[in-house]
Coordinates of C-alpha atoms and ligand atoms in Angstrom, one line a residue:
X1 CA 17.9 16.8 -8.1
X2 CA 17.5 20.3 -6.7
X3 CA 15.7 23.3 -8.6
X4 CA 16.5 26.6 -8.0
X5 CA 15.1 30.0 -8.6
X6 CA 16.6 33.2 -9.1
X7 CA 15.8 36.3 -10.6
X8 CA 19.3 36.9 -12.7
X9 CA 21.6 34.7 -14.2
X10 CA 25.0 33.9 -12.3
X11 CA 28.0 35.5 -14.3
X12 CA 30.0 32.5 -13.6
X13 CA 28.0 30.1 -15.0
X14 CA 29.5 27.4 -17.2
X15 CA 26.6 25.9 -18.2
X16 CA 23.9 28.3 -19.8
X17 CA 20.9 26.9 -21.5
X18 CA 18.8 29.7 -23.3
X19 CA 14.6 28.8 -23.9
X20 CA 13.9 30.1 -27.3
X21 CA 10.1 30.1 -28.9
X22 CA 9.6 28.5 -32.1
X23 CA 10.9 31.2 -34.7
X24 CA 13.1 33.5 -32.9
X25 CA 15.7 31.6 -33.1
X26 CA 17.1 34.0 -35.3
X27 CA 16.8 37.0 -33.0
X28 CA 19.8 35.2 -31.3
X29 CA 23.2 36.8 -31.1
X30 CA 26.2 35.8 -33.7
X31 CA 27.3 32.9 -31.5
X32 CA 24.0 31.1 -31.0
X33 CA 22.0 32.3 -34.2
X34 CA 25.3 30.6 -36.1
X35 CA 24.7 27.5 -33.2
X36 CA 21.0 27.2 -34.3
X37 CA 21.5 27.2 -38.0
X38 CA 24.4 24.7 -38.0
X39 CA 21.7 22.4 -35.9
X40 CA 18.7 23.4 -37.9
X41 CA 17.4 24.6 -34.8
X42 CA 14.1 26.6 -35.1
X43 CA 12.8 26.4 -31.5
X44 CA 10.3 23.4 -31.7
X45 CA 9.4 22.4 -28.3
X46 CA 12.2 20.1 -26.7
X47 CA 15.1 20.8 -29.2
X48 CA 18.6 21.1 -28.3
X49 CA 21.1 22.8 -30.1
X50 CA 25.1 22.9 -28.7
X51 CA 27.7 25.5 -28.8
X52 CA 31.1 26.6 -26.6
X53 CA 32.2 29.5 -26.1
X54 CA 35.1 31.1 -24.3
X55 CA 34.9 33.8 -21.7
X56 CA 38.0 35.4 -20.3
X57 CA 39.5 31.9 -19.2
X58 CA 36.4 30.0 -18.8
X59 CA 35.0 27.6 -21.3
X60 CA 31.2 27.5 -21.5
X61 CA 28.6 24.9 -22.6
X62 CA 25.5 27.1 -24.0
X63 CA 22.1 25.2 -25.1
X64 CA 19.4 26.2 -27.2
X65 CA 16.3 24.9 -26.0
X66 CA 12.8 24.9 -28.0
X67 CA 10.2 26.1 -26.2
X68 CA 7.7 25.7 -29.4
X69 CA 4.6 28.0 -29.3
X70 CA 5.2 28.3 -25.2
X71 CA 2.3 26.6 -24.1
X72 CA 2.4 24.5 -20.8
X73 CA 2.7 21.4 -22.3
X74 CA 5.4 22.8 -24.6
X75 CA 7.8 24.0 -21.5
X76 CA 7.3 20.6 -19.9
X77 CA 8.8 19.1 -22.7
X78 CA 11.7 21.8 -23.1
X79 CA 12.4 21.5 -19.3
X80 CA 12.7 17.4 -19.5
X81 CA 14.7 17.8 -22.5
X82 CA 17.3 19.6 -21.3
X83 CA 17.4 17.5 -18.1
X84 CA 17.4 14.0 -21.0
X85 CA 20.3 15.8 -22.3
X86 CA 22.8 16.6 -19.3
X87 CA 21.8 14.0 -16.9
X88 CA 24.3 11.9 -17.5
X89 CA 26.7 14.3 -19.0
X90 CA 29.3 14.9 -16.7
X91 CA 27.2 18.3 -15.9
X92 CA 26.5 19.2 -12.2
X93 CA 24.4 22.1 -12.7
X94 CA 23.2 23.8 -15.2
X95 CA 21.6 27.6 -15.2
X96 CA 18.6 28.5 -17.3
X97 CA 18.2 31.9 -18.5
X98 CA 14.7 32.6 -18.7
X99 CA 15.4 36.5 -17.7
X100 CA 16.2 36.9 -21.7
X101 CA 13.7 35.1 -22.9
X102 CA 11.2 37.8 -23.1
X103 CA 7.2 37.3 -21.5
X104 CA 7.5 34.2 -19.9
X105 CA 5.6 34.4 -16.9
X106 CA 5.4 32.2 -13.0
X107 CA 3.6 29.4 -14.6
X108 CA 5.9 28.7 -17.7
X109 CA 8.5 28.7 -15.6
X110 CA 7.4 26.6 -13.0
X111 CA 6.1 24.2 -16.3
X112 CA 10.1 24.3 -17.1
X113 CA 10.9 23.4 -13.7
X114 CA 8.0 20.4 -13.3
X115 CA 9.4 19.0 -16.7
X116 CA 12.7 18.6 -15.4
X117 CA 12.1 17.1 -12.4
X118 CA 9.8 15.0 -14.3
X119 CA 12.4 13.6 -16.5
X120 CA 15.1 13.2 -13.7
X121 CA 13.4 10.1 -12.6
X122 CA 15.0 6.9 -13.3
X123 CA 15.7 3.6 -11.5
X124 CA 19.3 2.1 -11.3
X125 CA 18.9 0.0 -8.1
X126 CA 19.8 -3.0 -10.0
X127 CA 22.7 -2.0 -12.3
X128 CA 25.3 -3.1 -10.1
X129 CA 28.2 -2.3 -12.9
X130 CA 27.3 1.0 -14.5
X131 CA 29.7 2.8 -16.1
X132 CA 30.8 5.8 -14.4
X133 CA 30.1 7.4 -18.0
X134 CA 26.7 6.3 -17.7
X135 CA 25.9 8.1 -14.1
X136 CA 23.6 10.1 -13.4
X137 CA 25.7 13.2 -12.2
X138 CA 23.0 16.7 -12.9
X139 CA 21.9 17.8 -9.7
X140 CA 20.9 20.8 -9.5
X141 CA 18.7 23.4 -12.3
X142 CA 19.1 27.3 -11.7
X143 CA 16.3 29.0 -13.3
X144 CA 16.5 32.4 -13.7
X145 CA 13.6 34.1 -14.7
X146 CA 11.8 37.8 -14.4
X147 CA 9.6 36.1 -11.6
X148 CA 12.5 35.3 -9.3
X149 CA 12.1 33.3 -6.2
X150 CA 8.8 30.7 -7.2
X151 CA 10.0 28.4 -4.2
X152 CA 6.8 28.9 -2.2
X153 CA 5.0 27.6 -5.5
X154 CA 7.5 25.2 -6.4
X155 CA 6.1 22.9 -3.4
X156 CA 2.6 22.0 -4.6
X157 CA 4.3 21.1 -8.3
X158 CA 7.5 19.2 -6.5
X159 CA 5.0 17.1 -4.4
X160 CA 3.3 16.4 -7.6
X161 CA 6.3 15.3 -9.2
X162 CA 7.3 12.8 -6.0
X163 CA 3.5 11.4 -6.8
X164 CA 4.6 10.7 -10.2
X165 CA 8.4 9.4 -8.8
X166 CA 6.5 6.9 -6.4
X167 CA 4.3 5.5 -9.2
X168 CA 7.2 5.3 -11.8
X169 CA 9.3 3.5 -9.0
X170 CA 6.7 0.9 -8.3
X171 CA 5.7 -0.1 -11.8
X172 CA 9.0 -0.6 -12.7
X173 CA 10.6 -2.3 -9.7
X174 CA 10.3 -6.6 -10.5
X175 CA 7.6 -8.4 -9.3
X176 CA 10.3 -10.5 -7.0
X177 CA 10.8 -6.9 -5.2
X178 CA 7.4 -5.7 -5.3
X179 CA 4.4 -8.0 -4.7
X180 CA 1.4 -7.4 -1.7
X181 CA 2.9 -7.2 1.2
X182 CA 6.3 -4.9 -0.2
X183 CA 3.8 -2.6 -2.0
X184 CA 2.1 -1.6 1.4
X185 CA 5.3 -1.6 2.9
X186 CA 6.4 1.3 0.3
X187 CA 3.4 3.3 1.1
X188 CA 4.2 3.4 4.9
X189 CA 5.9 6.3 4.3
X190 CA 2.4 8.1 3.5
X191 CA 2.0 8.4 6.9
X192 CA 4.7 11.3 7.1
X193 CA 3.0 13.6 4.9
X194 CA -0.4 12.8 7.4
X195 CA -2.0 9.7 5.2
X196 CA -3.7 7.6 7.6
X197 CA -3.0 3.8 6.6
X198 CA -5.2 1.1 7.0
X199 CA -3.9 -2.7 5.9
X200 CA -6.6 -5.8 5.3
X201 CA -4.7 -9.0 5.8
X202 CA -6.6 -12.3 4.1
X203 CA -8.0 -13.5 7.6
X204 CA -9.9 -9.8 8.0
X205 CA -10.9 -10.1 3.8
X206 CA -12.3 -13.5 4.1
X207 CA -14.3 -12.1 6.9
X208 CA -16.0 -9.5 4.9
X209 CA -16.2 -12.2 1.7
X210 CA -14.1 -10.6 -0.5
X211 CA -14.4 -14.5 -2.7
X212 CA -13.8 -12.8 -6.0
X213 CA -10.1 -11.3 -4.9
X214 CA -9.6 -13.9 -2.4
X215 CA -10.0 -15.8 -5.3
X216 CA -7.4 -14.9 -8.0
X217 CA -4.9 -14.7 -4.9
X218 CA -5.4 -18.2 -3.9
X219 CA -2.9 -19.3 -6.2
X220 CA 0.0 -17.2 -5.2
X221 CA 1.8 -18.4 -2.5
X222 CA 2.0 -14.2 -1.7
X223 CA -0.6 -13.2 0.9
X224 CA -2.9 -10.4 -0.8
X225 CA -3.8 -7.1 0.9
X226 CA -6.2 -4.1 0.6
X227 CA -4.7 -0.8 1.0
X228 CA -6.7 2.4 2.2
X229 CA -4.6 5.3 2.0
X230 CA -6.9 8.5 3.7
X231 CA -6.1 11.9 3.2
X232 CA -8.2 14.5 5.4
X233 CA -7.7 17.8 3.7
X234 CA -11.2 19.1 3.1
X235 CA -14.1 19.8 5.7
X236 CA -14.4 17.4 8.4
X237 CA -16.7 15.0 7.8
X238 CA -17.8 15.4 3.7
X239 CA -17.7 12.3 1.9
X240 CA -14.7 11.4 0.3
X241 CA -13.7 11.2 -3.5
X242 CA -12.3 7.4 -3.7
X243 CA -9.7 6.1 -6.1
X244 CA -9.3 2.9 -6.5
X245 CA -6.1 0.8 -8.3
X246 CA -5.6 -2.8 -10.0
X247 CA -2.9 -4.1 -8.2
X248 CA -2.2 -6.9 -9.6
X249 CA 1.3 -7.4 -8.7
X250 CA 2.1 -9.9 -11.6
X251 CA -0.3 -11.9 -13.7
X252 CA 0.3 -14.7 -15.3
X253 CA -3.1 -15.7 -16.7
X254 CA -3.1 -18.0 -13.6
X255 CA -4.8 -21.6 -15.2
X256 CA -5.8 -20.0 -18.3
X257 CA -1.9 -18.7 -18.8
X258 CA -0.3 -16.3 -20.9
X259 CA 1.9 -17.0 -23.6
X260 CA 5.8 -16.7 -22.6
X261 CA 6.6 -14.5 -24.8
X262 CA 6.2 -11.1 -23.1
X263 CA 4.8 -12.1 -19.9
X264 CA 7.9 -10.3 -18.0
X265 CA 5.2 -7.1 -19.0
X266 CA 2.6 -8.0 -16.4
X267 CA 4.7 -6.7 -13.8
X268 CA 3.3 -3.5 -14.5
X269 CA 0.2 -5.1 -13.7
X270 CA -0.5 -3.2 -10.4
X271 CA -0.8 0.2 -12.8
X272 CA -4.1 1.4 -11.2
X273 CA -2.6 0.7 -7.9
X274 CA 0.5 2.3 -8.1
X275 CA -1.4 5.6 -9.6
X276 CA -3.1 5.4 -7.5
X277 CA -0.9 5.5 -4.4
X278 CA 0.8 8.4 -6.1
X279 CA -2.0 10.6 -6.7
X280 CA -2.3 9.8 -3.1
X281 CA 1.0 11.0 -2.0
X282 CA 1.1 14.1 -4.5
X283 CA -2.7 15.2 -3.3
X284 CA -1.2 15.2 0.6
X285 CA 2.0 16.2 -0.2
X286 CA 0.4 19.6 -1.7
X287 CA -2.0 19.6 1.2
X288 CA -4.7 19.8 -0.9
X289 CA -7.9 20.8 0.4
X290 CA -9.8 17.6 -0.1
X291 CA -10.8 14.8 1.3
X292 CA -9.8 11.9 -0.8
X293 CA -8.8 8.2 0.1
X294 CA -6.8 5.7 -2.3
X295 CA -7.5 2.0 -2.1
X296 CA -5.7 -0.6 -3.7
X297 CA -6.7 -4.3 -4.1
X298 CA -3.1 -6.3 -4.4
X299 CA -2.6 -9.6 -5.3
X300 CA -0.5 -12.0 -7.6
X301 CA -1.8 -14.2 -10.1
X302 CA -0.5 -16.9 -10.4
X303 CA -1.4 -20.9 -11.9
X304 CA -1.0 -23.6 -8.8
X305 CA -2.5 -26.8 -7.5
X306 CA -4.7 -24.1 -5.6
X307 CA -5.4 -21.8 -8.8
X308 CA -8.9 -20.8 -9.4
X309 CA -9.9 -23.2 -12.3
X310 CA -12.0 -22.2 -15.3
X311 CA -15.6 -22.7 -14.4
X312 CA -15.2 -22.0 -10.4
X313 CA -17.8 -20.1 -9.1
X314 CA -16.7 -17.6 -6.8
X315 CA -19.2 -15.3 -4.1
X316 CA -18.3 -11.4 -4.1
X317 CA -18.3 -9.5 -1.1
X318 CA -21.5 -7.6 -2.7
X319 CA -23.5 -11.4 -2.2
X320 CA -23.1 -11.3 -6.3
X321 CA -21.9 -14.8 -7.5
X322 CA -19.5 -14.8 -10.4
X323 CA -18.4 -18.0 -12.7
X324 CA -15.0 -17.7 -13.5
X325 CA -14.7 -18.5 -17.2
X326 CA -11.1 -17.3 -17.4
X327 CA -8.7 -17.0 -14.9
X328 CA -6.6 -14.4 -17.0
X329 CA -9.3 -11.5 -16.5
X330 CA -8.5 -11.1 -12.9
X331 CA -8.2 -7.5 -12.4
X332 CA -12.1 -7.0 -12.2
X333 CA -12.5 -9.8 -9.9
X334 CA -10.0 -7.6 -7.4
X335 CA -11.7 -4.2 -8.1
X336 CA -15.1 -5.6 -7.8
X337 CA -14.5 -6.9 -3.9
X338 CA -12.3 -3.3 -3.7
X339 CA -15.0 -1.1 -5.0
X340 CA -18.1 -3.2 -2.1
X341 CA -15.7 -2.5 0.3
X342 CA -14.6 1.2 -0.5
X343 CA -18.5 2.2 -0.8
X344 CA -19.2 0.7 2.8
X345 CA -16.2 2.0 4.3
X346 CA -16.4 6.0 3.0
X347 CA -20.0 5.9 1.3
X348 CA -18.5 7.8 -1.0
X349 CA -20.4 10.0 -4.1
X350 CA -17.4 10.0 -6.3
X351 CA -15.6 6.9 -7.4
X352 CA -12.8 6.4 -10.0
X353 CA -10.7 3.2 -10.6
X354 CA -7.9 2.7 -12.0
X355 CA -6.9 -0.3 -13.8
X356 CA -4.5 -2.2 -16.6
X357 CA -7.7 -4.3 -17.2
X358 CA -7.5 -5.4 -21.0
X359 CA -5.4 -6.2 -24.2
X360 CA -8.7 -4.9 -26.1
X361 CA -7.7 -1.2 -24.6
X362 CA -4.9 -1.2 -26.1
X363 CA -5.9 -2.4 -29.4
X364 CA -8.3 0.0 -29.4
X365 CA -6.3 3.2 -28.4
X366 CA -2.5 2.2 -28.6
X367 CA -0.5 4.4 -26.3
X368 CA -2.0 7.8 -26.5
X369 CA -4.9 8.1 -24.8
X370 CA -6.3 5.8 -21.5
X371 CA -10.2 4.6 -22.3
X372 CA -12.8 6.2 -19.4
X373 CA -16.4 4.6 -18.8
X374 CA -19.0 6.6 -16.7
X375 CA -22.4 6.7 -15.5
X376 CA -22.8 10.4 -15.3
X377 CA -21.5 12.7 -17.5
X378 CA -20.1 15.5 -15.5
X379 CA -17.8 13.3 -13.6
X380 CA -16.8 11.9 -17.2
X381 CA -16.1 15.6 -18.5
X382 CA -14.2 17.1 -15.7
X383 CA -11.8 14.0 -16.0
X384 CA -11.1 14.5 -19.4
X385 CA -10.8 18.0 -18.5
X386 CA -8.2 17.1 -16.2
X387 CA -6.8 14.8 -18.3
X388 CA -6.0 17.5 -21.3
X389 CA -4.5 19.8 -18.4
X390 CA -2.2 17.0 -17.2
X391 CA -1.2 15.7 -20.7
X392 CA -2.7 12.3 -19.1
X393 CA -5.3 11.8 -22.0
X394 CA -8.9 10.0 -21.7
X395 CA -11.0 9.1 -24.6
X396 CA -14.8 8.0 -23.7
X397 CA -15.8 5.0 -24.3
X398 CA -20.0 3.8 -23.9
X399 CA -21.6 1.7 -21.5
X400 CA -25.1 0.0 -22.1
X401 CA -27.6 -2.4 -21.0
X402 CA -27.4 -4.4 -24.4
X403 CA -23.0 -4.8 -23.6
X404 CA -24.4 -5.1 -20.2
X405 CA -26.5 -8.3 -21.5
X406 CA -23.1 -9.9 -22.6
X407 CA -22.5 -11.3 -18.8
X408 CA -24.8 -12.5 -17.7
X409 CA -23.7 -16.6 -16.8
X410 CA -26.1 -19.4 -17.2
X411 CA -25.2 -20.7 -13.9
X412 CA -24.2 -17.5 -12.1
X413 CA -25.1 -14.4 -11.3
X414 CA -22.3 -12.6 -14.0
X415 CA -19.9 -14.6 -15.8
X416 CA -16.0 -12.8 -15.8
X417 CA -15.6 -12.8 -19.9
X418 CA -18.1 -11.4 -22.5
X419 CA -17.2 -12.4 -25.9
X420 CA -13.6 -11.4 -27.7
X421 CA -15.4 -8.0 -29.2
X422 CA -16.2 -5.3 -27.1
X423 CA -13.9 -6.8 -24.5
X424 CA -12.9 -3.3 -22.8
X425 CA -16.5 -2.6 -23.1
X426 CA -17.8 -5.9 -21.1
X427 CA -14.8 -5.3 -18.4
X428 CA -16.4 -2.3 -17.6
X429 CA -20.3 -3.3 -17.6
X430 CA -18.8 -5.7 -15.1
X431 CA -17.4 -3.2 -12.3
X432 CA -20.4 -1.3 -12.9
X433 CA -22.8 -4.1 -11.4
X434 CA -21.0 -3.4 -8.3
X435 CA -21.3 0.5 -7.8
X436 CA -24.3 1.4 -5.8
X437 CA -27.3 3.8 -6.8
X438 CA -26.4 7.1 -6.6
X439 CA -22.3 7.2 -6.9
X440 CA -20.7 8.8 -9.8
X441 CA -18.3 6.6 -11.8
X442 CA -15.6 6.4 -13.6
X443 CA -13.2 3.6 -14.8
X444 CA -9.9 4.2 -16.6
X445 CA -8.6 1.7 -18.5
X446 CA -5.2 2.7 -19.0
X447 CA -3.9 -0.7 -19.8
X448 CA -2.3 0.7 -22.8
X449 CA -0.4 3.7 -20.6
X450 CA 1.3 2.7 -17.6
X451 CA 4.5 1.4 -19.6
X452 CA 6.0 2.9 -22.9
X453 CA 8.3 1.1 -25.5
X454 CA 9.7 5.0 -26.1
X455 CA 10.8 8.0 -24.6
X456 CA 7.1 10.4 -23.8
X457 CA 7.4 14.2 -23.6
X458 CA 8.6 14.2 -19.6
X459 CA 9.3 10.5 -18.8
X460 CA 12.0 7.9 -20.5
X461 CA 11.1 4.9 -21.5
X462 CA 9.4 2.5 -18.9
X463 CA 7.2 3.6 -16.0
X464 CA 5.3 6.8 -17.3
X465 CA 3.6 7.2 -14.0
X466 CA 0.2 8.3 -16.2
X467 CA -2.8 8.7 -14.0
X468 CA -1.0 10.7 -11.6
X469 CA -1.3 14.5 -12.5
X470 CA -4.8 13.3 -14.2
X471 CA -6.1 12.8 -10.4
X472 CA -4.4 15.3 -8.8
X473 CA -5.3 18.0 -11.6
X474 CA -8.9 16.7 -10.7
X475 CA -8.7 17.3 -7.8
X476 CA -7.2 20.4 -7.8
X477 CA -10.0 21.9 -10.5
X478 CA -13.0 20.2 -8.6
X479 CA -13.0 19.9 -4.8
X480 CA -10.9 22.3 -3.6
X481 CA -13.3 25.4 -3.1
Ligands
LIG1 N1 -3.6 -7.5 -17.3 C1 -4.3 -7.9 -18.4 C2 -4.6 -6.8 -19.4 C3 -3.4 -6.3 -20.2 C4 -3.0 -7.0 -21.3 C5 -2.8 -5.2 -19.8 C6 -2.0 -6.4 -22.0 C7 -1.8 -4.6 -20.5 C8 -1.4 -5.3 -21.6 C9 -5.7 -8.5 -17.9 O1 -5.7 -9.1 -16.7 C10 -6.0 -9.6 -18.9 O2 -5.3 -10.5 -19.0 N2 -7.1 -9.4 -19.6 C11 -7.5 -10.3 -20.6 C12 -9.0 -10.4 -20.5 C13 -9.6 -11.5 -21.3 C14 -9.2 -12.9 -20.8 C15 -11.1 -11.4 -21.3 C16 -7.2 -9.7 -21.9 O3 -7.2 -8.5 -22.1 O4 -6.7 -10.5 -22.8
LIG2 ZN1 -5.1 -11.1 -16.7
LIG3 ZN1 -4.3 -8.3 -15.3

């Protein structure tokens, strides 16, 4: 879908839609004040009212659209509303008048704009026998607006937007489509936007004794990989900020399986990773002045006559042995060997993974807000900071010695499961035995966000690419000068 910017409204338009603040809808003319009171329209952010009108011989198709109280948030919403709307309308294009609209200024509009294109994502690869009523046929959004010609700014939020695409794309592909090896193959195309790639194969991670993710891939007849995506946008030579994704491709439970019901779910498993790979592209897509590298630990989980068993003691690439109680809390055992090998490769003083890592998260937050643990507080702050900006919310959770306590394994040096309680809590105390002295970090447990059962302010239901715009907007408001 294309966006457009102009500074007046083309006469010819047939499709008009008008943004209108919560309240004035009744400063409308006859037509559309009549339109808004027939709909009960008052202006909330992301309402729609409908009318037609005739002019000279053409027939228009005019839409009210609520742009609430006109904050950012609330012209996201208006933007992807309009685009939910006609997307599968039968409308090509549709004009936006922002030029009536009174003081909007660049950035509301360019909030309009990022909602649409936000909402136009969707995958169809696999409906083979769609309806042509039920094609997507909107492709291109004319804004006009006071501010004219935002194209130059436009970029930074349409590379954002192809972040978010990317992520949305490969949460929701199947894990048939997208396992190890196709997820780095769908990355390649970093390299274009000036991402340097670098792929570990299993020979090169047994090498370095990555046991712990070796381990929960050995029963996956799918070789794992470890993906470092590096973008170079900063001053030469400054340690990176390092993000690093779950990718756990699908996850059965392996031995200690997962009931059926459901289980299709843990495709979107690979969450972290796939946010991660999307902050990656949006952050060099904007050439952002950073230097930043993704890495993603990807494997399948799977139950086999090679599965980890309950009880297997496996050695991390740190030297740190770990007994494997249950095979079903695999994500940490990937990050753990991810998050040795990230600090020896970039010595980094920022780190912040990304991961679907428990059920508990989502018990304890449902589907609003991601959990974040940290051990220092300003890195905590600023990503919640950038969290509230991005509409990606974080909600902090503690850490301590006496959760810490819970994991320690008779036989072992750390045991993978604490007890049921606390569960998001001991998940975390486990990464952090693996971050050296000195690094800020952060882990996201946005178990409870990658995938939604309903429609969110600029994404359908399915993928919401979350964790995206959170990074990038950190980013953005923290390393860039
Ligand atoms: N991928 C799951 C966590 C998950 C569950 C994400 C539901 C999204 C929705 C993770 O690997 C897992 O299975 N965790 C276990 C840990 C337990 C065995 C300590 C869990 O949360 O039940
Ligand atoms: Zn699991
Ligand atoms: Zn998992």
């Amino acid at each position: 879908m294309d966006i457009q910017f102009v500074a007046q409204i083309d006469a010819s338009a047939d499709v008009v839609a008008f943004p209108v603040r919560k309240g004035e809808a009744s400063a409308l003319g006859a037509l559309l004040g009549a339109a808004a009171k027939q709909a009960r329209f008052e202006g909330a952010a992301g309402a729609i009212a409908e009318t037609a009108a005739i002019d000279g011989e053409q027939a228009k198709r005019l839409l009210l659209v609520g742009i609430g109280e006109g904050s950012v948030h609330d012209l996201e919403r208006a933007g992807a509303s309009l685009v939910a709307r006609l997307q599968t309308s039968g409308v090509t294009k549709v004009h936006v008048d922002f030029a009536s609209a009174g003081q909007t200024d660049e950035d509301d509009v360019l909030a309009f704009a990022m909602g649409a294109k936000l909402r136009n994502w969707r995958i169809d690869t696999y409906r083979t026998r769609l309806a042509d009523n039920a094609k997507s046929t909107l492709q291109t959004v004319v804004i006009a607006s006071p501010a004219g010609d935002l194209s130059a700014r436009w970029g930074s939020y349409s590379a954002v937007a192809d972040g978010v695409a990317l992520t949305q794309t490969l949460v929701a592909e199947p894990p048939n489509i997208v396992y190890p090896e196709t997820f780095v193959d769908r990355c390649q195309h970093l390299a274009d936007l000036g991402v340097e790639l670098e792929v570990l194969d299993e020979r090169q991670m047994k090498a370095l004794g990555m046991g712990a993710l070796l381990g929960v891939a050995q029963g996956s007849t799918r070789p794992p990989r470890l993906l470092a995506m590096r973008w170079n946008g900063g001053t030469p030579g400054d340690a990176p900020v390092v993000f690093i994704g779950k990718g756990v491709t699908f996850d059965t439970g392996g031995i200690s399986i997962k009931p059926a019901a459901g289980m299709d779910m843990m495709k979107w498993d690979m969450g972290g990773a796939g946010a991660v790979a999307g902050a990656i592209k949006a952050i060099a897509g904007r050439k952002a002045k950073a230097n930043v590298v993704g890495v993603v630990g990807l494997v399948e989980n799977m139950p086999d006559g090679n599965a980890m068993r309950p009880g297997d003691i496996v050695t991390t690439m740190s030297g740190q042995t770990v007994e494997v109680l249950n095979t079903d809390a695999e994500g940490r055992l990937v990050l753990c060997d991810a998050i040795t090998w990230a600090q020896k490769a970039y010595d980094p003083k920022i780190i912040v993974d990304l991961a679907t890592l428990t059920g508990a998260m989502v018990i304890s937050l449902g589907h609003e807000y991601a959990g974040i643990f940290a051990n220092d507080d300003k890195l905590a702050a600023d990503l919640i900071a950038a969290g509230e900006g991005s509409n990606n919310k974080l909600w902090r959770f503690p850490l301590s010695p006496a959760y810490d306590k819970l994991i320690d394994s008779p036989i072992a040096d750390i045991k993978n499961v604490g007890p049921r309680e606390g569960g998001s809590i001991t998940a975390a105390q486990f990464l952090k035995r693996f971050v050296g002295e000195g690094v800020a970090w952060a882990h996201l447990d946005i178990a409870g966000m990658a995938w939604a059962d309903k429609d969110g302010a600029v994404y359908g239901k399915g993928a919401t690419g979350y964790g995206v715009r959170l990074l990038d907007r950190y980013i953005a408001d923290n390393h860039e000068g």
